[in-house]
mmCIF file of the C-alpha atoms, coordinates in Angstrom:
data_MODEL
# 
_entry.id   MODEL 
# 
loop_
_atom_site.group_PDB 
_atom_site.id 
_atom_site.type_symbol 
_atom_site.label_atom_id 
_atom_site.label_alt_id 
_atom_site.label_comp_id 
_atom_site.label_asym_id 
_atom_site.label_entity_id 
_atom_site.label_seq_id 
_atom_site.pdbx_PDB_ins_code 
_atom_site.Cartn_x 
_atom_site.Cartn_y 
_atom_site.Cartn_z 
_atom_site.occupancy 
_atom_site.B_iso_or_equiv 
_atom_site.pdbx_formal_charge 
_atom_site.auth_seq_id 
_atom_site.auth_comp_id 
_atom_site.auth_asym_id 
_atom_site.auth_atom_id 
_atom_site.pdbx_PDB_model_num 
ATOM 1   C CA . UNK A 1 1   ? 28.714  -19.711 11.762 1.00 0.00 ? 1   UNK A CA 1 
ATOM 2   C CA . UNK A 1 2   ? 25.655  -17.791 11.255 1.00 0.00 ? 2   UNK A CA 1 
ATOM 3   C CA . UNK A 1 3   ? 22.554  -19.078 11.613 1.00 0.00 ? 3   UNK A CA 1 
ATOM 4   C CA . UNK A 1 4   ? 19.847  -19.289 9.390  1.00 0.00 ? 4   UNK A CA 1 
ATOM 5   C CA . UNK A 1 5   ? 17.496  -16.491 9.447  1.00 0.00 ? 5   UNK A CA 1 
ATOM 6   C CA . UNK A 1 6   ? 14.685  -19.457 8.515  1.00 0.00 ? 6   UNK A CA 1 
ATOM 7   C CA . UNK A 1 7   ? 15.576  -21.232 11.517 1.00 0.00 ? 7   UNK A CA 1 
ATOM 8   C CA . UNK A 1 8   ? 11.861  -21.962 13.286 1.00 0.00 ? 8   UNK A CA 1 
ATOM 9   C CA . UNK A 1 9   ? 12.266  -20.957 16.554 1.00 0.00 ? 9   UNK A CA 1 
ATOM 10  C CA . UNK A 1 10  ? 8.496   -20.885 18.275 1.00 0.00 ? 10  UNK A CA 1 
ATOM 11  C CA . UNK A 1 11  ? 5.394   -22.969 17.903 1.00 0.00 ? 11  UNK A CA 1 
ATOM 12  C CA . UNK A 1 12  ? 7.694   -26.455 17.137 1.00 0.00 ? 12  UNK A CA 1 
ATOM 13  C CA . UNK A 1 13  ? 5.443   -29.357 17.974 1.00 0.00 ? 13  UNK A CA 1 
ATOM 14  C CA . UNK A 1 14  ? 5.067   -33.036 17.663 1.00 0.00 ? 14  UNK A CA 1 
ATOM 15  C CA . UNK A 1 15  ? 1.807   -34.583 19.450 1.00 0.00 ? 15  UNK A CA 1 
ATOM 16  C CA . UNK A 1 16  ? -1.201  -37.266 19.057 1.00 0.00 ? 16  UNK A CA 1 
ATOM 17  C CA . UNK A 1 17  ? -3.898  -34.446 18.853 1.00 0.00 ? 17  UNK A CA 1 
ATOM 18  C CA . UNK A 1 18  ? -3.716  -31.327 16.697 1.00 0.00 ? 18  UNK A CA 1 
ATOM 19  C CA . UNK A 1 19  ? -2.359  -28.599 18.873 1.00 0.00 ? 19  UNK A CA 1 
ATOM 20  C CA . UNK A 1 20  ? -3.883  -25.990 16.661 1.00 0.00 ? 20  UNK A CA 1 
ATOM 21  C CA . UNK A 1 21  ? -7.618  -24.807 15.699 1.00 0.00 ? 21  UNK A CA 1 
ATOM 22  C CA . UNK A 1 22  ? -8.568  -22.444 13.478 1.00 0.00 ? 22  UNK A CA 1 
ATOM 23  C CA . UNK A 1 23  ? -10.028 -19.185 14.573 1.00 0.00 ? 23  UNK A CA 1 
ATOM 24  C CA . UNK A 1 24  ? -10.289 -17.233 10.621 1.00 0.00 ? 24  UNK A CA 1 
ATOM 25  C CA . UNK A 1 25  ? -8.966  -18.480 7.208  1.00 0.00 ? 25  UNK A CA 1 
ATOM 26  C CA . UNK A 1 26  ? -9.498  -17.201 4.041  1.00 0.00 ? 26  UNK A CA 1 
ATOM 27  C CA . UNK A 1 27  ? -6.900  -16.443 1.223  1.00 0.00 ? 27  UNK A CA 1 
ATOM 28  C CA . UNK A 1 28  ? -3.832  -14.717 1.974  1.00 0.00 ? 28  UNK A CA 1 
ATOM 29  C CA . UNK A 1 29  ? -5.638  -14.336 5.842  1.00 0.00 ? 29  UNK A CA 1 
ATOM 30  C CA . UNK A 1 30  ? -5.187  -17.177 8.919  1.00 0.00 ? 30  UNK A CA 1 
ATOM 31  C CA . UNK A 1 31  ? -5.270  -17.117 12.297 1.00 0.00 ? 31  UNK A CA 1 
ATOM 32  C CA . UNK A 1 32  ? -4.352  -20.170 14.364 1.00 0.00 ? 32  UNK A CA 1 
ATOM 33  C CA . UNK A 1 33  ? -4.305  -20.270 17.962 1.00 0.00 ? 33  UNK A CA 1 
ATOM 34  C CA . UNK A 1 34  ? -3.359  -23.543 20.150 1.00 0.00 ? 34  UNK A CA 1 
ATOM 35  C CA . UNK A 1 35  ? -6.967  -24.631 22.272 1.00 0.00 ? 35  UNK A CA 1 
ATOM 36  C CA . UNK A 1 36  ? -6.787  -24.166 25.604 1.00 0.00 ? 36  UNK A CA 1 
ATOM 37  C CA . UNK A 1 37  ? -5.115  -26.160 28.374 1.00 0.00 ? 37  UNK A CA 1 
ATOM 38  C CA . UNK A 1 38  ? -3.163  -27.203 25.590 1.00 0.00 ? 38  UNK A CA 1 
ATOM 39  C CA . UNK A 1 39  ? 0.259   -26.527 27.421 1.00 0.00 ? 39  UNK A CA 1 
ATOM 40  C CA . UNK A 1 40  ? -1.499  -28.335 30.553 1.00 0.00 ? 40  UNK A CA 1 
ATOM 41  C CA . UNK A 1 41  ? -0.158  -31.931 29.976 1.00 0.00 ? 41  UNK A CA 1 
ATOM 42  C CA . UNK A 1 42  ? 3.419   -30.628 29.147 1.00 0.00 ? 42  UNK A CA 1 
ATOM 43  C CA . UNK A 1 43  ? 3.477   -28.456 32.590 1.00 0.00 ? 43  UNK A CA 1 
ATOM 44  C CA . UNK A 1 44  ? 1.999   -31.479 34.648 1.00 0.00 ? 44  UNK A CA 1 
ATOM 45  C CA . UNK A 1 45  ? 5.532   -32.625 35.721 1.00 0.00 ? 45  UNK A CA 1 
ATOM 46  C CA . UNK A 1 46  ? 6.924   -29.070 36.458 1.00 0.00 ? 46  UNK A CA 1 
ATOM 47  C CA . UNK A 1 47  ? 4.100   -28.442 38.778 1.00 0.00 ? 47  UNK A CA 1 
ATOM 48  C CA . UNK A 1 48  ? 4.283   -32.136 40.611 1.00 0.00 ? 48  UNK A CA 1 
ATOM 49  C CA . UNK A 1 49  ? 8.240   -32.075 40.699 1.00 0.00 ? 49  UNK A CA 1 
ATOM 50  C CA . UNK A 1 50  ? 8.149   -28.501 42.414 1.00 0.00 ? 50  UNK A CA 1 
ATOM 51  C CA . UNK A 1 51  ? 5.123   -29.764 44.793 1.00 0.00 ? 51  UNK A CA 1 
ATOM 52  C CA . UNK A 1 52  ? 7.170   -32.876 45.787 1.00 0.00 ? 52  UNK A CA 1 
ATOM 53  C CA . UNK A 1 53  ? 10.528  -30.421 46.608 1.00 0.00 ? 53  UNK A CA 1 
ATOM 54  C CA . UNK A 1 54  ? 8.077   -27.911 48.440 1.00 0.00 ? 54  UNK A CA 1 
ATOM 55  C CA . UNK A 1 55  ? 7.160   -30.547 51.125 1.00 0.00 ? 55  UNK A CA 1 
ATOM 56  C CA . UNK A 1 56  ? 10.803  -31.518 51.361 1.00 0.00 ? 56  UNK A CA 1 
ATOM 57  C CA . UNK A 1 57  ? 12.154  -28.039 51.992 1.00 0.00 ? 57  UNK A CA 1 
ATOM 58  C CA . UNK A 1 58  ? 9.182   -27.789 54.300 1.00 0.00 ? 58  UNK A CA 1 
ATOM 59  C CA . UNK A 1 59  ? 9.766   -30.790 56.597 1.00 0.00 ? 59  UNK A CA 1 
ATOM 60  C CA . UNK A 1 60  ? 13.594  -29.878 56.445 1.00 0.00 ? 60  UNK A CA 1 
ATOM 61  C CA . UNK A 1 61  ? 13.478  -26.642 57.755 1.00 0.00 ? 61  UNK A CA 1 
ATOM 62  C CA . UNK A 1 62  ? 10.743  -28.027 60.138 1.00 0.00 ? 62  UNK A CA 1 
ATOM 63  C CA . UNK A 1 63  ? 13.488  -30.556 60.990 1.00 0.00 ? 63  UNK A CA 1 
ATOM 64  C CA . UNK A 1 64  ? 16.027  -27.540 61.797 1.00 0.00 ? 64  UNK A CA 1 
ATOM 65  C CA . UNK A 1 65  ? 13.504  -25.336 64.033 1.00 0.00 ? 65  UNK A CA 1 
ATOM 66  C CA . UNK A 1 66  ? 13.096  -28.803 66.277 1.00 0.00 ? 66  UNK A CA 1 
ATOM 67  C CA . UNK A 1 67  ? 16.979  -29.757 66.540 1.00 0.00 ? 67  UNK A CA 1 
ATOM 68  C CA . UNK A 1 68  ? 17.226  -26.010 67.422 1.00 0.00 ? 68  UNK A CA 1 
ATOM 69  C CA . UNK A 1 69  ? 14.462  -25.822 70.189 1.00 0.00 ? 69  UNK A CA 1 
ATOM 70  C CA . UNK A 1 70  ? 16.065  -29.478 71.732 1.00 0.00 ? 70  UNK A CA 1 
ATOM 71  C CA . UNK A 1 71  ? 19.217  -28.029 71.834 1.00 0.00 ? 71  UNK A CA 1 
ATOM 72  C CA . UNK A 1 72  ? 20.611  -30.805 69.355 1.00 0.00 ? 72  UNK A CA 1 
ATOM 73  C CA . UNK A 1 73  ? 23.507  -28.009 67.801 1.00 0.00 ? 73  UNK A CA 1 
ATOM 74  C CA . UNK A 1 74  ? 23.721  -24.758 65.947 1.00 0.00 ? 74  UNK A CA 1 
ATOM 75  C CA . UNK A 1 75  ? 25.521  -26.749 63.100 1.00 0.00 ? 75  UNK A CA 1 
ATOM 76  C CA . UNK A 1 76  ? 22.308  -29.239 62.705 1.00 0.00 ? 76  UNK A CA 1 
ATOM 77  C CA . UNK A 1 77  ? 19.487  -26.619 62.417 1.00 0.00 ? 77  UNK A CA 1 
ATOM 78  C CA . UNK A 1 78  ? 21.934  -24.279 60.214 1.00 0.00 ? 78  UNK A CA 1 
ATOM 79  C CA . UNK A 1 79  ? 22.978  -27.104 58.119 1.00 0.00 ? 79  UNK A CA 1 
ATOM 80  C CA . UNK A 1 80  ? 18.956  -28.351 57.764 1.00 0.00 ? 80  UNK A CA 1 
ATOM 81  C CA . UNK A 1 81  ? 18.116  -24.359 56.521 1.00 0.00 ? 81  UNK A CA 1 
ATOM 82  C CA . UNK A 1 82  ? 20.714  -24.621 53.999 1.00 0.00 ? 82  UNK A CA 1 
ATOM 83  C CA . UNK A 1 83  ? 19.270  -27.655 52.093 1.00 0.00 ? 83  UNK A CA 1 
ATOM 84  C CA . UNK A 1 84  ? 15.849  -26.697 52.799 1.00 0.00 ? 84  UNK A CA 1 
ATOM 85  C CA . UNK A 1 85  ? 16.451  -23.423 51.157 1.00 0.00 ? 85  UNK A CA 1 
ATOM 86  C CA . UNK A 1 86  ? 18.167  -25.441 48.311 1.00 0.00 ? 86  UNK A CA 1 
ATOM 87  C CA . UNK A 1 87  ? 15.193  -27.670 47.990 1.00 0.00 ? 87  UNK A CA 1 
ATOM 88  C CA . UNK A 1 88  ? 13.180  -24.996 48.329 1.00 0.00 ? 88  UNK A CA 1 
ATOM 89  C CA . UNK A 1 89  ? 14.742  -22.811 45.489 1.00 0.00 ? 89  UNK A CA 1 
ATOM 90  C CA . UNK A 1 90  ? 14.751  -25.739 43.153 1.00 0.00 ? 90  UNK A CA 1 
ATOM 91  C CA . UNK A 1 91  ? 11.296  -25.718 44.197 1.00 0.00 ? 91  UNK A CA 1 
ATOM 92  C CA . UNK A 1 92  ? 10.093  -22.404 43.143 1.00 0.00 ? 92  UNK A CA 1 
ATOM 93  C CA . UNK A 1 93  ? 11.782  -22.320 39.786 1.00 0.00 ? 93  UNK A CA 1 
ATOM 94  C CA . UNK A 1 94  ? 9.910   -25.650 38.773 1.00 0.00 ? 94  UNK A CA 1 
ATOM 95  C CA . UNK A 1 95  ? 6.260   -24.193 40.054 1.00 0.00 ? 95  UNK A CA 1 
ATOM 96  C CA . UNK A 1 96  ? 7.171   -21.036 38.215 1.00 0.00 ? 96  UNK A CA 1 
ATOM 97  C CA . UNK A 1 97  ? 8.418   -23.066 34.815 1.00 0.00 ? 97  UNK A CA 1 
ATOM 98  C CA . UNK A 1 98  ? 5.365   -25.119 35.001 1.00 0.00 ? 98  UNK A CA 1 
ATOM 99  C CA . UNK A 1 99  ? 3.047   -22.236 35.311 1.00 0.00 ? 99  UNK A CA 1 
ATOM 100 C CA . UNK A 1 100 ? 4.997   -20.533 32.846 1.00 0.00 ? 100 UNK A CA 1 
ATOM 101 C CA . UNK A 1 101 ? 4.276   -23.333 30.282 1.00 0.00 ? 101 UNK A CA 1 
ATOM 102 C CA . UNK A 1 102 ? 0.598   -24.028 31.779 1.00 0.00 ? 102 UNK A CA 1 
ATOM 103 C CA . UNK A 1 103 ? -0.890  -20.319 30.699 1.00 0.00 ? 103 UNK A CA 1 
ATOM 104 C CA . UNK A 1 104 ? 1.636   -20.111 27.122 1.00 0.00 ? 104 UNK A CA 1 
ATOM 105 C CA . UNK A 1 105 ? -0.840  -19.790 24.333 1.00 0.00 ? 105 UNK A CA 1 
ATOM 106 C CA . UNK A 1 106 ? 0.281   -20.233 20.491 1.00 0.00 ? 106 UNK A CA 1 
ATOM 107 C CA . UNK A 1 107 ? -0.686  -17.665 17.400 1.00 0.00 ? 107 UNK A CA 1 
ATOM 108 C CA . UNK A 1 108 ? 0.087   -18.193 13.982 1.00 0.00 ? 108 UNK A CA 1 
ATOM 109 C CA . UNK A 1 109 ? -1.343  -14.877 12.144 1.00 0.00 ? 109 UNK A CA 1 
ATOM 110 C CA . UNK A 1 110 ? -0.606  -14.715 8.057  1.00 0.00 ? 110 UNK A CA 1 
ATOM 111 C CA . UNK A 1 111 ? -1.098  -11.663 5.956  1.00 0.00 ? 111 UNK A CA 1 
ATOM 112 C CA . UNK A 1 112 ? -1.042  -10.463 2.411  1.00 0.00 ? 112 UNK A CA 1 
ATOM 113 C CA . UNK A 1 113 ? 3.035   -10.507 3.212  1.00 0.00 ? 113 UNK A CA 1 
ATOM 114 C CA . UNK A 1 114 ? 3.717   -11.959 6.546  1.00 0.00 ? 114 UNK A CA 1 
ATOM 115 C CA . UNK A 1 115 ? 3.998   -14.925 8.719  1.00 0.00 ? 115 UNK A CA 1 
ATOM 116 C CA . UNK A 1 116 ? 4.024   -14.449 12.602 1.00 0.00 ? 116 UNK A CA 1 
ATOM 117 C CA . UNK A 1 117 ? 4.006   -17.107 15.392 1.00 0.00 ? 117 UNK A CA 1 
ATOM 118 C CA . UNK A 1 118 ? 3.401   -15.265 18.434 1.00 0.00 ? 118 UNK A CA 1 
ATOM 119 C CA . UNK A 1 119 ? 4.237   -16.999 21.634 1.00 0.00 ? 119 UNK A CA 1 
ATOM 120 C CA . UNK A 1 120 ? 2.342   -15.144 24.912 1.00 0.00 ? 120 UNK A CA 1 
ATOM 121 C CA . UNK A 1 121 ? 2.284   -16.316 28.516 1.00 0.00 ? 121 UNK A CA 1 
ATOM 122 C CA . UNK A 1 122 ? 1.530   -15.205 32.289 1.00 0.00 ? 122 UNK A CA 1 
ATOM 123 C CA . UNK A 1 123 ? 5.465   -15.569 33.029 1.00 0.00 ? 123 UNK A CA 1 
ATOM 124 C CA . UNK A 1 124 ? 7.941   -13.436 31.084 1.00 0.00 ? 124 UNK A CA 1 
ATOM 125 C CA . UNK A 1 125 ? 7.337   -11.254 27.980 1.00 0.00 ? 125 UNK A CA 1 
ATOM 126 C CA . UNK A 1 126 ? 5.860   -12.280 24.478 1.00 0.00 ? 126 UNK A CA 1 
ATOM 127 C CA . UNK A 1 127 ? 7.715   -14.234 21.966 1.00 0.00 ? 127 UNK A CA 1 
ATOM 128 C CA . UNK A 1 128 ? 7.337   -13.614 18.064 1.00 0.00 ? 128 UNK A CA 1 
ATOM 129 C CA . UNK A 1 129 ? 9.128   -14.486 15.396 1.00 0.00 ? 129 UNK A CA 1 
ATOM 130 C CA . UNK A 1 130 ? 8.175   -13.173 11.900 1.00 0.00 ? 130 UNK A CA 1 
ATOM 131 C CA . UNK A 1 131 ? 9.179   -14.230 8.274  1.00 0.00 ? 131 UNK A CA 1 
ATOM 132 C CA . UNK A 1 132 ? 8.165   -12.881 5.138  1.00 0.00 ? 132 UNK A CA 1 
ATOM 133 C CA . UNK A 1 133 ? 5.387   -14.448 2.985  1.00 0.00 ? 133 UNK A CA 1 
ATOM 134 C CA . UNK A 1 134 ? 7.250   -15.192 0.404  1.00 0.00 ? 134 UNK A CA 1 
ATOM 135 C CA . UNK A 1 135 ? 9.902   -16.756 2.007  1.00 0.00 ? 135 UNK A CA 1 
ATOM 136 C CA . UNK A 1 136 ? 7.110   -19.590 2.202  1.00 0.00 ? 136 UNK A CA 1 
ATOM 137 C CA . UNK A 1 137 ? 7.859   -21.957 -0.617 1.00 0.00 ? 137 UNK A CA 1 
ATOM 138 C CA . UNK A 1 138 ? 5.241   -25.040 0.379  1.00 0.00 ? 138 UNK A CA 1 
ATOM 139 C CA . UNK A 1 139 ? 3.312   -27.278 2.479  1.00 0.00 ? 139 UNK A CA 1 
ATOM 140 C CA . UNK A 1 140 ? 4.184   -31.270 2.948  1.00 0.00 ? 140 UNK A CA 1 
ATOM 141 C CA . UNK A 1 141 ? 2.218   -33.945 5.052  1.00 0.00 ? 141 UNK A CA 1 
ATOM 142 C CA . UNK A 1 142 ? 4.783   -36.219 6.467  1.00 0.00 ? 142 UNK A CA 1 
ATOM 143 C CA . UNK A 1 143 ? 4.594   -39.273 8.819  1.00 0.00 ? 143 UNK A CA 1 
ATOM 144 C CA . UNK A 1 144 ? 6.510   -38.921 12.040 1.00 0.00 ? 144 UNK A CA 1 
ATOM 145 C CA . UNK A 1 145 ? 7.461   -41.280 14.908 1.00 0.00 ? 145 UNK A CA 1 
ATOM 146 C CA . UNK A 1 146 ? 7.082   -39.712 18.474 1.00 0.00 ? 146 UNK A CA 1 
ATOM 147 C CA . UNK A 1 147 ? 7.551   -41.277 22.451 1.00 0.00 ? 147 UNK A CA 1 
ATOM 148 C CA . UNK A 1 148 ? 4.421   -41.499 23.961 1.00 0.00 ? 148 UNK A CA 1 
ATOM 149 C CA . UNK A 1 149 ? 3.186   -42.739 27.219 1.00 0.00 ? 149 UNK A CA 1 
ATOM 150 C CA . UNK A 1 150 ? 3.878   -42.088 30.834 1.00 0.00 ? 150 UNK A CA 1 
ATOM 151 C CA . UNK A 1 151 ? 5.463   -44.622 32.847 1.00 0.00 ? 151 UNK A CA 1 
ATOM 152 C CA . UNK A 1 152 ? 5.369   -47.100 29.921 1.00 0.00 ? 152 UNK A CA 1 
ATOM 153 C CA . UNK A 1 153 ? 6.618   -45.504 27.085 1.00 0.00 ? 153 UNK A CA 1 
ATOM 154 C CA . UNK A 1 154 ? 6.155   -46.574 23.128 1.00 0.00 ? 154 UNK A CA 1 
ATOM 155 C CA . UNK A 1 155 ? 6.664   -45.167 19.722 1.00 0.00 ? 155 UNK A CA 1 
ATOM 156 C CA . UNK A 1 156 ? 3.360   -43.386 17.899 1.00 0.00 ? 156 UNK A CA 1 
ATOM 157 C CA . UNK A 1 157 ? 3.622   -42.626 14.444 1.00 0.00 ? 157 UNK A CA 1 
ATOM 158 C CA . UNK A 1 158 ? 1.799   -39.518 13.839 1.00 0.00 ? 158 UNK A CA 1 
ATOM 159 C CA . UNK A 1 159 ? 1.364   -37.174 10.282 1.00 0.00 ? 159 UNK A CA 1 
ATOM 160 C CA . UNK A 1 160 ? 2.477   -33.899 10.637 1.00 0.00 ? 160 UNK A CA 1 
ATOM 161 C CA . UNK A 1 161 ? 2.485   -30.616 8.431  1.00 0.00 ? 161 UNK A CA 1 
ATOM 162 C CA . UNK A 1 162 ? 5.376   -28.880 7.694  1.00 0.00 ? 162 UNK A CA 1 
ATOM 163 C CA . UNK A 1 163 ? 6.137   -25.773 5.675  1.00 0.00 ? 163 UNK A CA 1 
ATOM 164 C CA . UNK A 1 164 ? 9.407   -25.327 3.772  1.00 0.00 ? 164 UNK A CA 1 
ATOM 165 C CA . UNK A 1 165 ? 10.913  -22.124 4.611  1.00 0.00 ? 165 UNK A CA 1 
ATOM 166 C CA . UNK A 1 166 ? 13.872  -21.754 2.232  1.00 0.00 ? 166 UNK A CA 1 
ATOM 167 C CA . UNK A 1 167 ? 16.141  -24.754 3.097  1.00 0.00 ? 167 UNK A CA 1 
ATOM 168 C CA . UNK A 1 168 ? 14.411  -25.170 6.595  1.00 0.00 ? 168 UNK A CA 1 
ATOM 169 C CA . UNK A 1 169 ? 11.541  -27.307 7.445  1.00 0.00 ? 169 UNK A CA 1 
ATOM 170 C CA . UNK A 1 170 ? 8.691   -25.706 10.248 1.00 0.00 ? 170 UNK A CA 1 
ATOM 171 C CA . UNK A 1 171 ? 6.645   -28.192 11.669 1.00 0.00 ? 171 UNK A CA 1 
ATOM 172 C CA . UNK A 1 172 ? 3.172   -26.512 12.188 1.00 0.00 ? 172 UNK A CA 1 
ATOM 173 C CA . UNK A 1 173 ? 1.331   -29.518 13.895 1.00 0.00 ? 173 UNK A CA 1 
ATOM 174 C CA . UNK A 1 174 ? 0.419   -33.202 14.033 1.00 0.00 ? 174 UNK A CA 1 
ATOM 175 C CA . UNK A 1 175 ? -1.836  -35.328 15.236 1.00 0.00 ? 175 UNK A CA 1 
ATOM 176 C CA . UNK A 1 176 ? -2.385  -39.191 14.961 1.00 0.00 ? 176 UNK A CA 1 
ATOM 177 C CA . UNK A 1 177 ? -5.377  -39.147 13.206 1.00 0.00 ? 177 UNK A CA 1 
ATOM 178 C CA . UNK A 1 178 ? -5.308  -37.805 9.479  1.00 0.00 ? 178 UNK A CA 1 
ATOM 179 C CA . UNK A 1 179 ? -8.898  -36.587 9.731  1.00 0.00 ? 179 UNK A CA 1 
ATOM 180 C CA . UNK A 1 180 ? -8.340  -34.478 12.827 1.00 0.00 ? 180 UNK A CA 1 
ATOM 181 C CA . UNK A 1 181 ? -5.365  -32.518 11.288 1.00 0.00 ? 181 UNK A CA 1 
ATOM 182 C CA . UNK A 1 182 ? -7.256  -32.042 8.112  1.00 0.00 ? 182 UNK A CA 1 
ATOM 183 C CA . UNK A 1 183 ? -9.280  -28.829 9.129  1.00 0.00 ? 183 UNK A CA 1 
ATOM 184 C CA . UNK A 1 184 ? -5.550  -26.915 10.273 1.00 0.00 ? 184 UNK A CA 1 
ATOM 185 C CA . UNK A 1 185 ? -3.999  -28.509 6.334  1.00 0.00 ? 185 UNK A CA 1 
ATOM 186 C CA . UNK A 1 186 ? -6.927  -27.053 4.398  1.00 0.00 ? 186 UNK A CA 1 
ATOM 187 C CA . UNK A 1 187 ? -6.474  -23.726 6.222  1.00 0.00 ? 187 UNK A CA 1 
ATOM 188 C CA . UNK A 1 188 ? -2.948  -23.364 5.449  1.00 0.00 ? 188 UNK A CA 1 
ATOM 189 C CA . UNK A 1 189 ? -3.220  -24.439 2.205  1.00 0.00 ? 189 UNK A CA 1 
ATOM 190 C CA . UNK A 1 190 ? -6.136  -21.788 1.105  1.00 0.00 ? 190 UNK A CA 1 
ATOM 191 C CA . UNK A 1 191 ? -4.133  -19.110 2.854  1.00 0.00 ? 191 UNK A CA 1 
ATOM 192 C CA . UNK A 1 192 ? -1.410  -19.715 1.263  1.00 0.00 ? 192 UNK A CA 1 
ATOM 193 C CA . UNK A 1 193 ? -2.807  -20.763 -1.861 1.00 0.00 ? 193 UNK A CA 1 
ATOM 194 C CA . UNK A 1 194 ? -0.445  -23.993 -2.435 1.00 0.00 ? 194 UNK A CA 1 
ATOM 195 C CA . UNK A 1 195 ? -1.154  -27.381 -2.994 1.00 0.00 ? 195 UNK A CA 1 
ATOM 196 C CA . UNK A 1 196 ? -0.015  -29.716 0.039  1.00 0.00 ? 196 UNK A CA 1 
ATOM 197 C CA . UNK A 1 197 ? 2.514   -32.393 -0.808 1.00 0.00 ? 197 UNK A CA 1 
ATOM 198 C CA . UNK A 1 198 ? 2.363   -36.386 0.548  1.00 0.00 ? 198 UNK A CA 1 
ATOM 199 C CA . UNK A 1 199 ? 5.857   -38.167 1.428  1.00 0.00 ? 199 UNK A CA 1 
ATOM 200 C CA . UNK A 1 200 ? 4.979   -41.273 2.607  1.00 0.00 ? 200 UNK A CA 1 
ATOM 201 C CA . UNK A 1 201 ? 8.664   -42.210 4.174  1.00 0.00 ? 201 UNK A CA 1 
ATOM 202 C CA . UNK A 1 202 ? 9.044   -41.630 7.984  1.00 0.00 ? 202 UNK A CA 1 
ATOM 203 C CA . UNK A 1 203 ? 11.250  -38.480 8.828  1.00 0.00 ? 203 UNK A CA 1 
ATOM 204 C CA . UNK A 1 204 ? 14.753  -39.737 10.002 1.00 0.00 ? 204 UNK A CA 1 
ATOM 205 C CA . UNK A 1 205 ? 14.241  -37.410 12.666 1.00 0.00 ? 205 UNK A CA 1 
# 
């Protein structure tokens, strides 16, 4: 089956504070870019995760080296390297995810008759997917229901924009407060020069 070539693949985002701010708008002309640190909250866990293995791998190897030097057994200190390399590994590809999604930043550039997200980071090469203009049929405010929370989790509901892209829906951004999103939905709208449409049902999503 192929997939749809309206599929949104970058930018995809559900929060409680717009993840967007506006940099230039004017007709048929935007440029959004997500603030800064914006990634920060997301990476938090990466970074403390692949911390927490770090000391492990350290102590175990630490571990090894003693039952080496006391003459405990080859099999001990060889068998203490092996998971401490283990942890170790698992702990390098969490810092490096972490830091990957710490320093991503977010573009959405529109044209006379294109639509880019742009997806750029320290780690790995730039993202972008690009549609045409008017492939862009419309803009929608619609009321979502998110987890939030860290060790005591709860449902938010939040409003988010989307933008109908042939049969697909793109979610652009949300936040929990109408009047904080309402900068980015005035933006879209007068570069794209459509109305914005209000469904007040909850997504099933």
């Amino acid at each position: 089956m192929t997939a749809s070539p309206f599929r949104q693949r970058l930018g995809r985002r559900l929060g409680p504070v717009p993840y967007y701010q506006v940099i230039h708008a004017e007709p048929e002309r935007l440029h959004l870019q997500s603030y800064p640190q914006a990634n920060r909250s997301a990476a938090i866990p990466l970074l403390v995760s692949g911390g927490v293995l770090m000391i492990i791998a350290a102590v175990t190897l630490i571990a090894g080296v003693l039952a080496a030097v006391q003459e405990l057994g080859f099999a001990t200190a060889g068998l203490s390297a092996a998971v401490g390399g283990l942890f170790g590994g698992l702990a390098i590809q969490r810092l490096v995810g972490g830091y990957a999604i710490a320093t991503t930043t977010n573009e959405i550039i529109l044209d006379a008759e294109t639509f880019t997200i742009r997806q750029t980071s320290r780690v790995g090469r730039p993202r972008e997917q690009q549609i045409e203009r008017a492939s862009i049929q419309g803009l929608r405010l619609r009321p979502y229901r998110i987890v939030t929370g860290g060790f005591i989790r709860r449902l938010q509901p939040v409003l988010a924009l989307e933008m109908i892209v042939g049969d697909e829906v793109w979610i652009i951004d949300s936040a929990v407060v109408p009047a904080a999103l309402q900068p980015l939905v005035n933006a879209m709208a007068l570069a794209l020069s459509v109305s914005v449409e209000r469904v007040n049902e909850f997504s099933p999503r």
